[in-house]
Coordinates of C-alpha atoms and ligand atoms in Angstrom, one line a residue:
Chain F
M22 CA 11.2 -1.9 -28.1
K23 CA 14.3 -0.2 -29.4
L24 CA 17.6 -2.1 -29.1
L25 CA 20.5 0.2 -28.4
S26 CA 24.3 0.0 -28.3
S27 CA 25.8 0.5 -24.9
E28 CA 26.8 4.1 -25.7
D29 CA 23.3 5.0 -26.9
W30 CA 21.8 3.2 -23.9
Q31 CA 23.8 5.4 -21.6
A32 CA 23.2 8.6 -23.5
Y33 CA 19.4 8.0 -24.0
P34 CA 17.6 11.2 -23.1
G35 CA 14.2 11.2 -21.5
K36 CA 12.3 11.0 -18.3
F37 CA 13.3 7.7 -16.7
I38 CA 10.6 5.4 -15.3
A39 CA 12.1 2.0 -14.6
L40 CA 14.9 -0.4 -15.4
W41 CA 15.0 -4.2 -15.2
T42 CA 16.8 -7.2 -16.7
D43 CA 16.0 -10.6 -18.1
A44 CA 18.2 -13.4 -19.3
H45 CA 19.5 -11.5 -22.3
Y46 CA 18.8 -7.8 -22.0
A47 CA 18.7 -4.8 -19.7
Y48 CA 15.5 -2.7 -20.3
A49 CA 14.8 0.9 -19.5
L50 CA 11.4 2.5 -19.7
Y51 CA 11.0 6.3 -20.4
Q52 CA 8.0 8.6 -20.4
P53 CA 5.5 8.5 -21.8
A54 CA 6.0 4.7 -22.5
E55 CA 9.1 4.2 -24.5
L56 CA 10.9 0.9 -24.0
V57 CA 14.6 0.6 -24.9
A58 CA 17.0 -2.3 -24.2
T59 CA 20.7 -3.2 -24.5
L60 CA 22.3 -6.6 -24.6
L61 CA 23.8 -8.0 -21.4
V62 CA 27.5 -8.8 -21.7
N63 CA 28.6 -11.3 -19.2
G64 CA 25.7 -10.5 -17.0
A65 CA 26.4 -6.8 -16.9
Y66 CA 25.2 -3.6 -18.5
P67 CA 26.3 0.0 -18.3
A68 CA 24.8 1.9 -15.4
L69 CA 22.4 4.7 -16.1
S70 CA 23.0 8.1 -14.5
H71 CA 19.3 8.9 -14.0
K72 CA 18.6 9.6 -10.3
G73 CA 15.8 7.1 -10.3
A74 CA 17.8 4.2 -11.8
G75 CA 19.7 3.5 -8.5
W76 CA 17.1 1.4 -6.8
F77 CA 16.3 -0.6 -10.0
Q78 CA 20.0 -1.4 -10.6
R79 CA 20.3 -2.6 -7.0
L80 CA 17.2 -4.7 -7.4
A81 CA 18.4 -6.2 -10.7
H82 CA 21.6 -7.3 -8.8
D83 CA 19.7 -8.8 -5.9
S84 CA 17.1 -10.7 -8.0
N85 CA 19.0 -11.6 -11.2
G86 CA 22.7 -11.2 -10.2
H87 CA 23.2 -8.6 -13.0
T88 CA 25.7 -5.9 -12.5
A89 CA 25.3 -2.2 -13.5
I90 CA 28.9 -1.2 -14.5
G91 CA 29.8 2.1 -13.1
A92 CA 27.0 2.3 -10.6
T93 CA 27.8 4.4 -7.6
D94 CA 25.3 2.9 -5.2
T95 CA 25.8 -0.8 -4.9
R96 CA 24.0 -1.4 -1.6
P97 CA 21.6 -4.4 -1.7
A98 CA 17.9 -3.4 -2.3
I99 CA 15.9 -6.3 -0.8
E100 CA 18.5 -8.9 -0.1
H101 CA 19.2 -9.3 3.6
F102 CA 21.9 -12.0 3.4
R103 CA 20.2 -14.2 6.0
S104 CA 22.2 -17.1 7.3
S105 CA 20.8 -20.6 7.6
D106 CA 19.2 -19.9 11.0
G107 CA 17.2 -17.0 9.5
T108 CA 19.3 -14.3 11.2
A109 CA 21.0 -11.5 9.3
S110 CA 23.6 -9.0 10.5
W111 CA 22.9 -5.3 10.1
P112 CA 24.5 -3.5 7.2
E113 CA 26.8 -0.5 7.9
F114 CA 24.8 2.7 8.0
S115 CA 27.0 5.7 7.4
S116 CA 26.4 9.1 9.1
P117 CA 27.7 12.5 8.1
S118 CA 30.7 13.3 10.3
G119 CA 30.5 16.0 12.9
E120 CA 30.1 16.6 16.6
G121 CA 27.1 15.2 18.5
I122 CA 25.8 13.2 15.6
H123 CA 24.0 10.0 16.6
Q124 CA 21.8 7.4 14.9
V125 CA 18.3 6.4 15.8
A126 CA 17.0 3.1 14.5
V127 CA 13.2 2.6 13.8
G128 CA 11.6 -0.6 12.6
P129 CA 11.2 -3.0 10.9
I130 CA 8.2 -3.2 13.3
H131 CA 6.5 0.2 13.5
A132 CA 4.3 1.7 16.2
A133 CA 1.2 2.0 13.9
I134 CA -0.6 -0.7 11.9
I135 CA 1.6 -0.4 8.9
E136 CA 4.0 -2.5 6.8
P137 CA 7.6 -3.3 7.9
G138 CA 10.7 -1.4 7.0
H139 CA 13.8 -0.1 8.8
F140 CA 14.6 3.6 9.0
R141 CA 18.0 4.7 10.2
F142 CA 18.2 8.4 11.1
S143 CA 21.3 10.4 11.6
L144 CA 20.5 13.2 14.0
R145 CA 22.0 16.2 15.6
G146 CA 19.7 17.0 18.4
E147 CA 16.3 16.7 16.9
E148 CA 17.4 17.8 13.4
V149 CA 17.5 15.0 10.9
L150 CA 20.7 15.1 8.9
K151 CA 20.2 11.9 7.0
L152 CA 17.7 9.1 6.6
E153 CA 18.5 5.7 5.1
A154 CA 15.6 3.3 4.5
R155 CA 16.3 -0.4 4.5
L156 CA 13.5 -2.2 2.7
G157 CA 12.9 -5.8 1.6
Y158 CA 11.1 -7.0 4.7
S159 CA 7.9 -7.7 2.7
H160 CA 9.7 -9.6 0.0
K161 CA 7.4 -12.5 -1.1
G162 CA 8.9 -13.5 -4.4
T163 CA 6.0 -12.2 -6.4
L164 CA 7.8 -11.9 -9.8
A165 CA 9.0 -15.5 -9.6
L166 CA 5.4 -16.7 -8.8
I167 CA 4.1 -14.9 -11.9
R168 CA 6.5 -16.6 -14.3
G169 CA 5.2 -19.8 -15.9
K170 CA 1.6 -19.0 -15.3
S171 CA -1.1 -17.9 -17.7
P172 CA -2.1 -14.2 -17.6
R173 CA -5.4 -15.1 -16.0
L174 CA -3.8 -17.1 -13.2
A175 CA -1.0 -14.6 -12.6
A176 CA -3.5 -11.7 -12.2
R177 CA -4.0 -12.8 -8.6
F178 CA -0.4 -11.9 -7.8
A179 CA -0.5 -8.6 -9.7
A180 CA -3.6 -7.8 -7.5
R181 CA -1.4 -8.3 -4.4
V182 CA 1.7 -6.3 -5.3
S183 CA 0.2 -3.5 -3.1
G184 CA -3.2 -4.1 -1.6
D185 CA -4.1 -0.5 -1.3
A186 CA -3.6 -0.2 -5.1
T187 CA -4.9 -3.6 -6.0
V188 CA -7.3 -2.2 -8.7
A189 CA -4.6 -0.1 -10.3
H190 CA -2.1 -2.9 -10.4
G191 CA -4.8 -5.2 -11.8
I192 CA -5.4 -2.7 -14.6
A193 CA -1.7 -2.2 -15.4
F194 CA -1.2 -5.9 -15.5
A195 CA -4.2 -6.4 -17.7
H196 CA -3.0 -3.6 -20.0
A197 CA 0.4 -5.3 -20.4
A198 CA -1.2 -8.7 -21.1
E199 CA -3.6 -7.2 -23.5
A200 CA -0.9 -5.2 -25.3
A201 CA 1.2 -8.4 -25.5
L202 CA -1.6 -10.5 -26.9
G203 CA -3.2 -7.8 -29.1
V204 CA -6.6 -7.8 -27.5
T205 CA -8.9 -4.9 -26.6
P206 CA -11.2 -5.4 -23.6
P207 CA -14.9 -4.5 -24.1
E208 CA -16.0 -1.0 -23.4
R209 CA -18.1 -1.7 -20.4
A210 CA -15.2 -3.5 -18.8
V211 CA -13.0 -0.5 -19.4
Y212 CA -15.5 1.8 -17.7
L213 CA -16.0 -0.6 -14.8
R214 CA -12.3 -0.7 -14.3
A215 CA -12.1 3.0 -14.2
I216 CA -14.9 3.3 -11.7
M217 CA -13.2 0.8 -9.4
A218 CA -9.8 2.7 -9.8
E219 CA -11.4 6.0 -8.9
L220 CA -13.2 4.4 -5.9
E221 CA -9.8 3.1 -4.7
R222 CA -8.3 6.6 -5.2
L223 CA -11.1 8.1 -3.1
A224 CA -10.8 5.6 -0.3
N225 CA -7.0 6.0 0.0
H226 CA -6.8 9.8 -0.5
G227 CA -9.5 10.3 2.2
S228 CA -8.1 7.9 4.8
D229 CA -4.5 9.1 4.3
I230 CA -5.5 12.7 4.7
G231 CA -7.3 11.7 7.9
A232 CA -4.4 9.7 9.1
I233 CA -2.0 12.6 8.6
A234 CA -4.3 14.9 10.6
G235 CA -4.5 12.1 13.2
D236 CA -0.8 12.0 13.5
A237 CA -0.8 15.7 14.1
G238 CA -3.1 15.1 17.0
F239 CA -6.2 16.1 15.2
S240 CA -8.4 13.1 15.4
F241 CA -11.6 14.7 14.2
L242 CA -10.5 14.7 10.6
D243 CA -9.1 11.2 11.1
A244 CA -12.4 9.9 12.4
R245 CA -14.4 11.5 9.6
F246 CA -12.2 10.5 6.7
A247 CA -12.0 6.9 8.1
W248 CA -15.8 6.8 8.2
H249 CA -15.9 7.9 4.5
R250 CA -13.4 5.2 3.6
E251 CA -15.7 2.7 5.4
T252 CA -18.7 3.8 3.4
L253 CA -16.7 3.7 0.1
C254 CA -15.5 0.2 0.9
E255 CA -19.0 -1.0 1.8
A256 CA -20.2 0.6 -1.5
A257 CA -17.4 -1.2 -3.4
K258 CA -18.6 -4.4 -1.7
A259 CA -22.2 -3.8 -2.7
A260 CA -21.2 -3.0 -6.3
F261 CA -18.3 -5.5 -6.9
G262 CA -18.5 -8.0 -4.1
H263 CA -15.2 -7.1 -2.3
R264 CA -14.3 -4.2 -0.1
L265 CA -11.0 -3.6 -1.9
M266 CA -12.2 -4.9 -5.2
M267 CA -9.4 -7.4 -5.3
D268 CA -9.3 -9.8 -8.3
M269 CA -12.0 -7.9 -10.1
V270 CA -9.8 -6.8 -13.0
I271 CA -8.6 -9.6 -15.2
P272 CA -6.8 -9.7 -18.5
G273 CA -9.5 -9.3 -21.2
G274 CA -12.0 -7.4 -19.0
V275 CA -13.5 -7.6 -15.5
A276 CA -14.5 -10.7 -13.4
G277 CA -18.0 -9.5 -12.8
D278 CA -20.6 -6.9 -13.7
I279 CA -21.7 -4.2 -11.3
L280 CA -24.2 -5.8 -8.9
L281 CA -27.8 -4.9 -8.4
G282 CA -27.9 -2.0 -5.9
G283 CA -24.2 -1.3 -6.3
M284 CA -24.8 1.9 -8.3
A285 CA -27.1 3.3 -5.7
A286 CA -24.6 2.4 -2.9
I287 CA -21.7 4.1 -4.8
L288 CA -23.8 7.2 -5.5
A289 CA -24.8 7.5 -1.8
A290 CA -21.2 7.2 -0.6
L291 CA -20.1 9.8 -3.1
L292 CA -22.9 12.2 -2.0
A293 CA -21.9 11.7 1.7
L294 CA -18.3 12.5 0.9
E295 CA -19.1 15.4 -1.4
S296 CA -21.4 17.1 1.1
E297 CA -19.0 16.8 4.0
L298 CA -15.8 17.6 2.1
P299 CA -16.1 21.4 2.0
G300 CA -16.5 21.4 5.8
L301 CA -13.5 19.0 6.3
T302 CA -11.4 21.0 3.9
R303 CA -12.2 24.1 5.9
V304 CA -11.1 22.4 9.1
F305 CA -7.9 21.4 7.5
E306 CA -7.3 25.0 6.2
D307 CA -8.5 27.0 9.2
Y308 CA -7.0 25.3 12.2
A309 CA -3.7 27.1 12.8
S310 CA -2.3 24.4 15.0
L311 CA -2.8 21.8 12.2
Q312 CA -1.4 24.0 9.5
D313 CA 1.5 24.8 11.7
R314 CA 2.5 21.1 11.6
L315 CA 1.9 20.6 7.9
V316 CA 3.1 23.8 6.1
G317 CA 6.8 23.8 5.3
T318 CA 7.2 20.3 6.7
G319 CA 8.8 17.5 4.6
I320 CA 9.6 19.5 1.5
V321 CA 10.4 17.7 -1.8
P322 CA 11.8 20.5 -3.9
P323 CA 10.5 20.6 -7.5
Q324 CA 14.1 20.1 -8.9
L325 CA 14.4 16.9 -7.0
A326 CA 10.9 15.7 -8.0
Q327 CA 11.9 16.4 -11.6
A328 CA 15.2 14.6 -11.3
Y329 CA 13.4 11.5 -10.1
A330 CA 10.5 12.1 -12.6
A331 CA 8.2 11.5 -9.6
G332 CA 4.6 10.8 -10.4
G333 CA 1.4 10.8 -8.4
F334 CA 0.4 13.5 -5.9
T335 CA 3.9 13.6 -4.6
G336 CA 5.2 14.7 -8.0
R337 CA 2.2 17.0 -8.6
A338 CA 2.7 18.8 -5.2
S339 CA 6.3 19.5 -6.4
G340 CA 5.6 21.1 -9.8
Q341 CA 5.4 17.9 -11.9
N342 CA 2.2 17.7 -14.0
H343 CA 2.5 14.1 -14.9
D344 CA -0.5 11.8 -14.7
A345 CA -0.6 8.4 -16.5
R346 CA -4.3 8.8 -17.1
V347 CA -3.4 11.7 -19.5
S348 CA 0.1 10.7 -20.7
P349 CA 0.5 8.1 -22.1
G350 CA -3.3 8.0 -21.3
Y351 CA -5.6 5.1 -21.5
A352 CA -9.3 4.4 -22.0
P353 CA -11.8 5.6 -20.9
Y354 CA -10.2 8.8 -19.5
E355 CA -10.0 10.5 -22.9
H356 CA -13.8 11.0 -22.8
F357 CA -13.8 12.8 -19.4
G358 CA -11.3 15.7 -19.7
L359 CA -9.1 15.2 -16.6
E360 CA -7.9 18.3 -14.7
V361 CA -4.4 17.6 -13.3
P362 CA -3.8 19.9 -10.2
V363 CA -0.2 21.0 -9.7
E364 CA 1.4 22.9 -6.8
Q365 CA 4.9 24.1 -6.2
D366 CA 5.4 24.0 -2.4
G367 CA 6.2 20.3 -2.2
D368 CA 5.4 20.1 1.6
V369 CA 3.0 17.9 3.5
A370 CA 0.2 20.6 3.2
A371 CA 0.6 20.8 -0.6
R372 CA 0.4 17.0 -1.0
I373 CA -2.9 17.1 1.0
R374 CA -4.2 20.0 -1.1
I375 CA -3.5 18.0 -4.3
R376 CA -5.3 15.0 -2.9
L377 CA -8.3 17.1 -1.8
A378 CA -8.5 18.4 -5.4
E379 CA -8.2 14.9 -6.8
I380 CA -11.1 13.7 -4.6
I381 CA -13.4 16.2 -6.3
E382 CA -12.3 15.1 -9.8
S383 CA -12.7 11.4 -8.9
I384 CA -16.2 12.0 -7.6
R385 CA -17.1 13.7 -10.9
F386 CA -15.5 10.9 -13.0
I387 CA -17.4 8.1 -11.2
R388 CA -20.7 9.8 -11.6
D389 CA -20.1 10.5 -15.3
M390 CA -18.9 7.0 -16.0
L391 CA -21.9 5.5 -14.1
T392 CA -24.3 7.5 -16.2
N393 CA -22.5 6.6 -19.5
L394 CA -21.8 3.0 -18.8
P395 CA -21.7 1.3 -22.2
D396 CA -23.9 -1.7 -22.8
T397 CA -21.4 -4.3 -24.0
A398 CA -19.9 -7.6 -22.8
I399 CA -17.6 -7.3 -19.7
V400 CA -14.9 -9.7 -20.7
I401 CA -13.3 -11.5 -23.7
A402 CA -11.0 -14.5 -23.4
P403 CA -7.5 -13.5 -24.2
P404 CA -6.0 -15.7 -27.0
S405 CA -3.1 -18.0 -26.2
G406 CA -0.5 -16.1 -28.2
S407 CA 3.0 -14.8 -27.8
G408 CA 4.3 -11.2 -27.5
S409 CA 5.5 -8.6 -25.0
G410 CA 3.8 -5.5 -23.8
V411 CA 4.0 -2.6 -21.3
G412 CA 0.9 -1.6 -19.3
V413 CA 0.4 1.4 -17.0
A414 CA -2.3 2.6 -14.7
E415 CA -2.4 5.7 -12.4
S416 CA -2.8 4.3 -8.9
F417 CA -3.7 6.8 -6.1
R418 CA 0.0 7.2 -5.3
G419 CA 1.2 7.5 -8.9
P420 CA 1.8 5.4 -12.0
V421 CA 2.3 1.6 -11.7
W422 CA 4.0 -0.1 -14.7
H423 CA 3.9 -3.7 -15.7
W424 CA 5.9 -5.4 -18.4
L425 CA 5.2 -8.9 -19.6
R426 CA 6.7 -11.3 -22.1
I427 CA 4.3 -14.0 -23.0
E428 CA 5.3 -17.2 -24.9
S429 CA 2.4 -19.4 -26.2
G430 CA 0.0 -18.2 -23.5
T431 CA 2.5 -18.5 -20.6
I432 CA 4.3 -15.6 -18.9
A433 CA 8.0 -16.0 -19.6
D434 CA 9.1 -12.9 -17.9
V435 CA 7.6 -10.0 -15.9
F436 CA 8.6 -6.8 -14.2
I437 CA 6.5 -4.5 -12.0
A438 CA 7.4 -1.0 -11.0
D439 CA 5.2 0.6 -8.4
A440 CA 5.2 4.4 -8.1
S441 CA 6.8 4.0 -4.7
T442 CA 10.1 3.0 -6.2
L443 CA 10.7 6.6 -7.3
Q444 CA 9.2 8.0 -4.1
W445 CA 11.2 6.3 -1.4
P446 CA 14.3 8.4 -2.2
L447 CA 12.0 11.5 -1.9
V448 CA 10.9 10.3 1.6
E449 CA 14.5 10.0 2.5
F450 CA 15.2 13.5 1.4
A451 CA 12.0 15.1 2.8
A452 CA 12.8 13.7 6.2
T453 CA 16.0 15.8 6.3
T454 CA 14.0 19.0 5.9
A455 CA 12.4 18.6 9.3
I456 CA 12.9 17.2 12.8
L457 CA 12.5 13.6 13.8
A458 CA 9.1 14.1 15.4
D459 CA 7.7 15.2 12.0
F460 CA 8.7 12.0 10.3
P461 CA 5.5 10.1 10.7
L462 CA 3.6 13.0 9.1
I463 CA 6.1 13.1 6.2
N464 CA 6.1 9.4 5.7
K465 CA 2.3 9.2 5.7
S466 CA 2.0 12.2 3.4
I467 CA 3.9 10.4 0.7
N468 CA 2.7 6.9 1.7
A469 CA 5.1 4.9 -0.4
S470 CA 4.3 1.2 -0.5
Y471 CA 6.7 -1.3 1.1
S472 CA 5.2 -4.3 -0.5
G473 CA 5.1 -2.6 -3.8
V474 CA 8.9 -2.2 -3.9
D475 CA 9.8 -5.4 -2.0
L476 CA 7.8 -7.5 -4.5
Chain X
M204 CA -18.8 23.3 13.0
V205 CA -16.9 20.3 14.2
W206 CA -19.5 19.5 16.8
K207 CA -22.4 19.9 14.4
T208 CA -20.9 17.5 11.9
L209 CA -19.9 15.1 14.6
A210 CA -23.3 15.0 16.1
R211 CA -25.1 14.6 12.8
H212 CA -23.0 11.5 11.9
F213 CA -23.1 9.9 15.3
I214 CA -26.9 10.0 15.2
S215 CA -27.4 8.8 11.7
H216 CA -25.2 5.8 11.5
P217 CA -25.7 2.9 14.0
A218 CA -23.0 0.2 14.0
P219 CA -23.7 -3.3 12.9
P220 CA -23.3 -5.5 16.0
C221 CA -20.4 -8.0 16.0
K222 CA -20.4 -11.2 17.9
A223 CA -17.9 -14.0 18.4
N224 CA -17.8 -16.8 15.9
D225 CA -19.2 -19.9 17.7
A226 CA -17.0 -22.4 15.9
A227 CA -13.9 -20.4 16.6
V228 CA -14.8 -20.1 20.3
A229 CA -15.3 -23.8 20.7
A230 CA -12.1 -24.8 18.9
L231 CA -10.1 -22.2 20.8
R232 CA -11.6 -23.2 24.2
Q233 CA -10.5 -26.8 23.6
R234 CA -7.0 -25.8 22.5
L235 CA -6.4 -23.5 25.4
A236 CA -7.8 -25.9 28.0
A237 CA -5.6 -28.6 26.7
A238 CA -2.6 -26.3 26.9
G239 CA -3.5 -25.2 30.4
H240 CA -3.4 -21.6 29.2
K241 CA -3.7 -19.0 32.0
K242 CA -6.4 -16.5 31.8
L243 CA -5.6 -12.9 30.9
G244 CA -7.2 -9.8 32.2
R245 CA -10.4 -8.4 30.8
S246 CA -9.1 -5.6 28.6
L247 CA -6.7 -7.0 26.1
A248 CA -3.9 -5.1 24.3
I249 CA -2.9 -6.2 20.8
R250 CA 0.6 -5.8 19.2
H251 CA 0.3 -6.1 15.4
V252 CA 3.2 -7.3 13.4
A253 CA 3.1 -7.1 9.6
A254 CA 5.3 -10.0 8.4
G255 CA 5.2 -9.7 4.7
S256 CA 1.7 -8.7 3.7
C257 CA 0.5 -6.9 0.6
N258 CA -0.9 -4.2 3.0
G259 CA -4.5 -5.1 2.3
C260 CA -4.8 -6.8 5.7
E261 CA -3.4 -3.7 7.4
L262 CA -6.1 -1.5 5.8
E263 CA -8.8 -3.7 7.2
L264 CA -7.1 -4.0 10.6
R265 CA -7.0 -0.2 10.8
A266 CA -10.7 -0.1 9.8
T267 CA -11.6 -2.1 13.0
Q268 CA -10.8 1.2 14.9
N269 CA -13.1 3.4 12.8
L270 CA -16.4 4.9 14.0
V271 CA -18.4 2.1 12.7
Y272 CA -16.6 -0.9 14.3
D273 CA -15.0 1.0 17.2
L274 CA -12.8 -1.9 18.5
T275 CA -12.2 -0.3 21.9
Q276 CA -15.9 -0.7 22.9
Y277 CA -15.1 -4.4 23.4
G278 CA -12.1 -3.7 25.6
L279 CA -9.6 -4.4 22.8
S280 CA -6.9 -1.9 21.8
F281 CA -3.7 -1.8 19.8
T282 CA -0.5 -1.0 21.6
P283 CA 2.8 0.0 20.0
S284 CA 4.8 -1.9 22.7
P285 CA 5.0 -5.7 22.8
R286 CA 5.8 -5.3 26.6
H287 CA 2.2 -4.1 27.1
A288 CA 0.6 -6.6 24.8
D289 CA -1.5 -9.7 25.5
I290 CA -2.2 -10.6 21.9
L291 CA 0.3 -10.9 19.1
L292 CA -1.5 -10.4 15.8
I293 CA 0.3 -11.4 12.7
T294 CA -0.5 -10.4 9.1
G295 CA 1.4 -11.5 6.0
V296 CA 3.2 -14.5 4.8
A297 CA 6.0 -14.8 7.4
G298 CA 8.5 -13.6 4.8
G299 CA 12.0 -14.8 5.5
N300 CA 13.2 -11.3 6.1
M301 CA 10.8 -10.8 9.0
L302 CA 11.5 -14.0 10.9
T303 CA 13.9 -12.4 13.4
A304 CA 11.7 -9.4 14.0
V305 CA 8.6 -11.6 14.7
R306 CA 10.5 -13.8 17.1
Q307 CA 11.9 -10.8 18.9
A308 CA 8.4 -9.3 19.3
R309 CA 7.1 -12.6 20.7
E310 CA 10.0 -12.8 23.2
A311 CA 9.4 -9.3 24.3
M312 CA 5.8 -10.0 25.4
P313 CA 4.9 -10.9 29.0
E314 CA 3.4 -14.4 29.4
P315 CA 0.7 -15.6 28.8
V316 CA 0.5 -14.6 25.2
L317 CA -2.2 -15.4 22.6
V318 CA -1.1 -15.5 19.0
I319 CA -3.6 -14.8 16.2
A320 CA -3.0 -15.0 12.5
V321 CA -5.1 -12.6 10.4
G322 CA -5.6 -13.0 6.6
D323 CA -5.0 -15.9 4.3
C324 CA -1.3 -15.0 4.0
A325 CA -0.8 -15.4 7.7
V326 CA -2.9 -18.6 7.8
D327 CA -0.8 -20.5 5.4
G328 CA 0.9 -18.2 2.9
G329 CA -2.3 -17.5 1.0
V330 CA -1.7 -17.0 -2.7
F331 CA 2.0 -16.8 -2.0
K332 CA 2.1 -20.4 -0.7
G333 CA 5.1 -22.3 -2.0
S334 CA 7.2 -19.2 -2.7
P335 CA 10.8 -19.9 -1.7
A336 CA 11.0 -16.3 -0.2
I337 CA 8.5 -17.2 2.6
T338 CA 8.2 -19.7 5.3
G339 CA 4.4 -19.9 4.8
G340 CA 2.0 -18.7 7.4
A341 CA 2.5 -17.5 11.0
D342 CA 2.4 -21.0 12.4
S343 CA 5.7 -21.8 10.6
I344 CA 7.3 -19.5 13.1
L345 CA 5.1 -19.5 16.2
Q346 CA 2.3 -21.5 17.8
V347 CA -0.9 -19.9 16.6
D348 CA -4.0 -19.9 18.8
L349 CA -6.5 -18.5 16.4
V350 CA -6.8 -17.8 12.7
V351 CA -9.0 -15.4 10.8
A352 CA -9.1 -16.3 7.2
G353 CA -10.0 -14.0 4.3
C354 CA -8.1 -12.0 1.7
P355 CA -8.3 -9.6 3.4
P356 CA -10.8 -10.5 6.2
A357 CA -13.4 -7.7 6.6
P358 CA -13.2 -5.7 9.8
A359 CA -16.3 -7.4 11.1
Q360 CA -14.7 -10.8 10.6
I361 CA -11.5 -9.7 12.4
I362 CA -13.5 -8.5 15.3
E363 CA -15.5 -11.7 15.4
G364 CA -12.2 -13.6 15.8
L365 CA -10.9 -11.3 18.5
L366 CA -14.2 -11.6 20.4
A367 CA -13.7 -15.4 20.4
L368 CA -10.5 -14.8 22.4
L369 CA -12.4 -12.6 24.8
E370 CA -15.2 -15.1 25.3
V371 CA -12.8 -18.0 26.0
N372 CA -10.8 -15.9 28.2
D373 CA -13.7 -14.6 30.3
T374 CA -13.9 -15.9 33.9
A375 CA -17.1 -14.1 34.9
P376 CA -20.1 -13.6 32.6
R377 CA -19.6 -10.4 30.7
P378 CA -22.2 -7.7 30.8
V379 CA -24.1 -7.6 27.6
R380 CA -23.3 -4.6 25.6
V381 CA -25.3 -3.0 22.9
P382 CA -22.7 -1.5 20.5
R383 CA -23.1 2.2 19.9
Ligands
SF4_558 S1 -4.3 -12.2 3.0 FE1 -4.7 -11.1 1.1 S2 -5.0 -9.0 1.7 FE2 -4.0 -10.0 3.4 S3 -1.8 -9.6 3.1 FE3 -2.3 -11.5 2.1 S4 -2.7 -11.0 0.0 FE4 -2.9 -9.2 1.1

């Protein structure tokens, strides 16, 4: 960690990832994994001008009461200011001025089986002029629950930051704990983690692509990809005892070895997906009515993705070539030569194409890793030391970052930045490039996590 | 192309049959009889509300609708509108920020209403139990008729729970169905 003066803190160049505060410092994390800090003065620190810093500064104010001096956006992030009877009044949502402009309110309860959040659209006719997302409905106090626990106990909370990325969050948390305590997990554990992470990526990529097609009225793809998610989840259960592989990754290694018959189940699920994928991809590419809904819809321009340093398939569909598996990179991916697909169009269709390409890569990875599975122990007990560390893992939706400060074996402080934090502003922008009826497609195509940012 | 692929998969993958969980049926029957609960129709509509989940439960809830489990074969379906719903299905910890929304959804439903809590979080707060940000389980806001535990419960477990509701609710013997 580099301690900076407030001038250097503000002038620090680099691609911004996350910002948070503890009792003494404000921290900022830059790519590939550079941590800098500045002292808090009377509970305040100078605001950063990076686009992505806005949400984090609002969150630091809501959760720790620390002020970013000079911040332009001071709306609450997750704080709803409930009164004692549990009710809260609505904040003011501003609309651009002009004739015929009206607001449409959606949520926190949505039509589909998804997480809660409130969307306020400003419309002229069907055209979306502005979208403001109000989040915080899934706030569970995760960070506070992690403090004061041992890394092993706290891993259960890290695994529940965002259930669809439970493996990735587990890995990032383990990486942070292992960096803080100076331990290296056994090789076999590292491989098993990566196999689980890639299975998770396949399950999510597939079911999301299907769900987008389903929203466009094309339920065939939805049904088929949902079926593949099901076989992947059942394979995960056969191999690791849990359909989502929750609580399998622990600091120091993994909680259990691959079960008897698990490898065969995984290989069968991969084969089924691989053999149907070309056909499904053709359906996606060939059906004009489907392409008509997806091409040119929900555009995230490359400049905007760059300004937010957006990761994941959302960034990669908009010209960003960042993938945490490559940079900063972590084991065992260096042995497998990852191809990072990049596109420039930044629309719903481009995001789907990136995910289709990633499915092929993940299938290859899992097969390679299963064949080369090292024959070592699967876990070592982390020592009860002190230290701090940053950990990252590339979840299906982008990099997830965990920071831990451990004192005598107990977590003194923690911060977790899900990839969604830098993606919600892109959802807000992308919505304004289309009409209201396209929003479900756009939202699903980025699939930012609510729980992941509400914490 | 579409039809060929469809046909191949429909033929090659029979679904595992789901049946109601006997213990859940007995407990629920007792509870509803004591409460003098009115019977609902035969085909029940579910309004799901995520009240502070990690989204794991939503993944598995959605999976109940896939080709393997095909929830609709049992006469159960999800509806976007609480006005059309018979069952209020809660996932998540009952986070403080969702209290108002959950209450409003419940009030918008026509009586009688069955409330079901799915997932450890909705049962009692799950791993988040004791957090000051939550009220701790769906029954801290509403009277809950049935719980389905698990973190997250698998789709088959969720269906077992829902079938318990159907069984208790049934007035006439239901024709035995062999799932597709
Ligand atoms: S019960 Fe488990 S899977 Fe379901 S919302 Fe809670 S933590 Fe997530």
